[in-house]
mmCIF file of C-alpha atoms in Angstrom:
data_model
loop_
_atom_site.group_PDB
_atom_site.id
_atom_site.type_symbol
_atom_site.label_atom_id
_atom_site.label_comp_id
_atom_site.label_asym_id
_atom_site.label_seq_id
_atom_site.Cartn_x
_atom_site.Cartn_y
_atom_site.Cartn_z
ATOM 1 C CA MET A 1 -0.026 0.175 0.075
ATOM 2 C CA PRO A 2 1.406 3.382 -0.800
ATOM 3 C CA LYS A 3 1.794 5.919 1.971
ATOM 4 C CA PRO A 4 0.148 9.145 1.823
ATOM 5 C CA THR A 5 2.657 11.896 1.442
ATOM 6 C CA LYS A 6 0.646 15.121 2.311
ATOM 7 C CA GLY A 7 1.078 16.528 5.750
ATOM 8 C CA LYS A 8 2.555 14.823 8.971
ATOM 9 C CA ARG A 9 2.157 11.101 9.186
ATOM 10 C CA LEU A 10 2.167 9.114 12.299
ATOM 11 C CA GLY A 11 1.814 5.485 10.877
ATOM 12 C CA GLY A 12 1.666 3.596 7.724
ATOM 13 C CA SER A 13 -2.106 3.809 7.247
ATOM 14 C CA SER A 14 -4.889 6.088 8.213
ATOM 15 C CA SER A 15 -6.572 3.484 10.486
ATOM 16 C CA HIS A 16 -3.174 3.091 12.387
ATOM 17 C CA GLU A 17 -3.012 6.863 12.677
ATOM 18 C CA ASP A 18 -6.365 7.026 14.082
ATOM 19 C CA GLN A 19 -5.546 4.510 16.787
ATOM 20 C CA ILE A 20 -2.368 6.421 17.575
ATOM 21 C CA ILE A 21 -4.527 9.552 18.201
ATOM 22 C CA ALA A 22 -7.053 7.869 20.080
ATOM 23 C CA ASN A 23 -4.564 6.209 22.514
ATOM 24 C CA LEU A 24 -2.958 9.781 22.883
ATOM 25 C CA ILE A 25 -6.425 11.262 23.737
ATOM 26 C CA LYS A 26 -6.897 8.468 26.354
ATOM 27 C CA SER A 27 -3.601 9.006 27.990
ATOM 28 C CA VAL A 28 -4.069 12.816 28.247
ATOM 29 C CA LEU A 29 -7.610 12.315 29.582
ATOM 30 C CA GLU A 30 -6.388 9.646 32.164
ATOM 31 C CA HIS A 31 -3.127 11.242 33.432
ATOM 32 C CA GLU A 32 -3.872 14.942 32.344
ATOM 33 C CA LYS A 33 -0.217 15.319 31.319
ATOM 34 C CA ILE A 34 2.002 13.026 29.023
ATOM 35 C CA GLU A 35 5.216 13.395 27.469
ATOM 36 C CA THR A 36 5.283 12.615 23.610
ATOM 37 C CA THR A 37 6.866 13.768 20.466
ATOM 38 C CA ILE A 38 6.071 17.152 19.349
ATOM 39 C CA THR A 39 4.550 15.940 16.128
ATOM 40 C CA LYS A 40 2.132 13.661 17.851
ATOM 41 C CA ALA A 41 1.186 16.375 20.230
ATOM 42 C CA LYS A 42 0.495 18.803 17.451
ATOM 43 C CA ILE A 43 -1.524 16.341 15.653
ATOM 44 C CA ALA A 44 -3.540 15.065 18.725
ATOM 45 C CA LYS A 45 -4.348 18.720 19.996
ATOM 46 C CA PRO A 46 -7.280 19.536 17.776
ATOM 47 C CA TYR A 47 -8.868 16.176 18.273
ATOM 48 C CA LEU A 48 -8.502 16.597 21.999
ATOM 49 C CA GLU A 49 -10.186 19.858 21.944
ATOM 50 C CA LYS A 50 -13.014 18.756 19.990
ATOM 51 C CA VAL A 51 -13.693 15.865 22.418
ATOM 52 C CA ILE A 52 -13.618 18.103 25.432
ATOM 53 C CA THR A 53 -15.969 20.458 23.475
ATOM 54 C CA LYS A 54 -18.423 17.754 22.837
ATOM 55 C CA ALA A 55 -18.213 16.540 26.600
ATOM 56 C CA LYS A 56 -19.044 20.225 27.673
ATOM 57 C CA SER A 57 -22.666 19.895 26.124
ATOM 58 C CA GLY A 58 -23.383 16.588 27.986
ATOM 59 C CA LYS A 59 -25.853 15.241 25.365
ATOM 60 C CA LEU A 60 -26.318 11.653 24.723
ATOM 61 C CA HIS A 61 -25.551 11.985 21.036
ATOM 62 C CA ASP A 62 -22.254 13.764 22.094
ATOM 63 C CA ARG A 63 -21.479 10.973 24.565
ATOM 64 C CA ARG A 64 -21.870 8.274 21.826
ATOM 65 C CA GLN A 65 -19.664 10.258 19.311
ATOM 66 C CA VAL A 66 -16.921 10.619 21.928
ATOM 67 C CA LEU A 67 -17.388 6.882 22.687
ATOM 68 C CA LYS A 68 -16.667 6.003 19.023
ATOM 69 C CA ILE A 69 -13.239 7.663 19.384
ATOM 70 C CA ILE A 70 -12.136 6.669 23.073
ATOM 71 C CA ASN A 71 -13.781 3.212 23.479
ATOM 72 C CA ASP A 72 -13.570 3.225 27.230
ATOM 73 C CA LYS A 73 -16.811 3.899 29.270
ATOM 74 C CA SER A 74 -15.177 4.743 32.592
ATOM 75 C CA LEU A 75 -12.923 7.329 30.833
ATOM 76 C CA VAL A 76 -15.888 8.914 28.948
ATOM 77 C CA THR A 77 -17.733 9.090 32.186
ATOM 78 C CA LYS A 78 -14.675 10.777 33.833
ATOM 79 C CA LEU A 79 -14.570 13.142 30.878
ATOM 80 C CA PHE A 80 -18.192 14.214 31.063
ATOM 81 C CA ASP A 81 -18.490 14.304 34.778
ATOM 82 C CA ASP A 82 -15.169 15.560 36.126
ATOM 83 C CA ILE A 83 -13.033 17.209 33.224
ATOM 84 C CA ALA A 84 -15.711 19.007 31.024
ATOM 85 C CA PRO A 85 -17.415 20.926 33.988
ATOM 86 C CA LYS A 86 -13.995 22.708 34.684
ATOM 87 C CA TYR A 87 -14.055 24.243 31.260
ATOM 88 C CA GLU A 88 -17.792 25.633 31.193
ATOM 89 C CA GLU A 89 -16.568 29.206 31.217
ATOM 90 C CA ARG A 90 -13.851 28.578 28.668
ATOM 91 C CA ASP A 91 -14.591 28.746 24.859
ATOM 92 C CA GLY A 92 -11.472 26.848 23.875
ATOM 93 C CA GLY A 93 -7.858 26.420 24.457
ATOM 94 C CA TYR A 94 -8.007 23.405 26.936
ATOM 95 C CA THR A 95 -4.665 21.994 26.319
ATOM 96 C CA ARG A 96 -1.157 23.308 26.372
ATOM 97 C CA ILE A 97 2.085 22.064 24.635
ATOM 98 C CA THR A 98 5.248 22.656 26.214
ATOM 99 C CA LYS A 99 8.611 21.664 24.533
ATOM 100 C CA THR A 100 10.841 19.771 26.835
ATOM 101 C CA GLY A 101 14.012 18.874 25.077
ATOM 102 C CA HIS A 102 15.275 16.091 22.855
ATOM 103 C CA ARG A 103 15.170 12.302 23.357
ATOM 104 C CA ARG A 104 18.337 10.891 24.155
ATOM 105 C CA GLY A 105 18.346 7.894 21.523
ATOM 106 C CA ASP A 106 17.279 9.540 18.343
ATOM 107 C CA GLY A 107 17.230 13.382 19.107
ATOM 108 C CA THR A 108 13.506 13.452 18.402
ATOM 109 C CA GLU A 109 11.977 16.844 20.019
ATOM 110 C CA LEU A 110 9.841 15.991 22.940
ATOM 111 C CA ALA A 111 6.807 17.905 24.605
ATOM 112 C CA PHE A 112 4.345 17.787 27.294
ATOM 113 C CA ILE A 113 0.695 17.932 26.215
ATOM 114 C CA GLU A 114 -1.317 18.823 29.177
ATOM 115 C CA LEU A 115 -4.950 19.893 30.196
ATOM 116 C CA ILE A 116 -4.986 23.483 31.534
#
């Protein structure tokens, strides 16, 4: 299968890339701060913002859409009940990316992605 060449790529196929993004979102929601490569952080940030925005409304349809991405009922419950109410007054900008340096083995730039 040919690899797509447009934009930053995380995996060999689009389904693999979707799984990587979903796992990053799960980790950030679970731990509220993770260290990853800067490319992964920049790609995952808009998806994470959209998930939190959907959780702010709290409707059943939005919960089901988030469940399609996250696939973990306990984490979705935590998102809708604990995390989303913190951001009721905020219109966006729920996450922050902070550069931390380079990885020792291959020199890749690392960053923290965290909930504000």
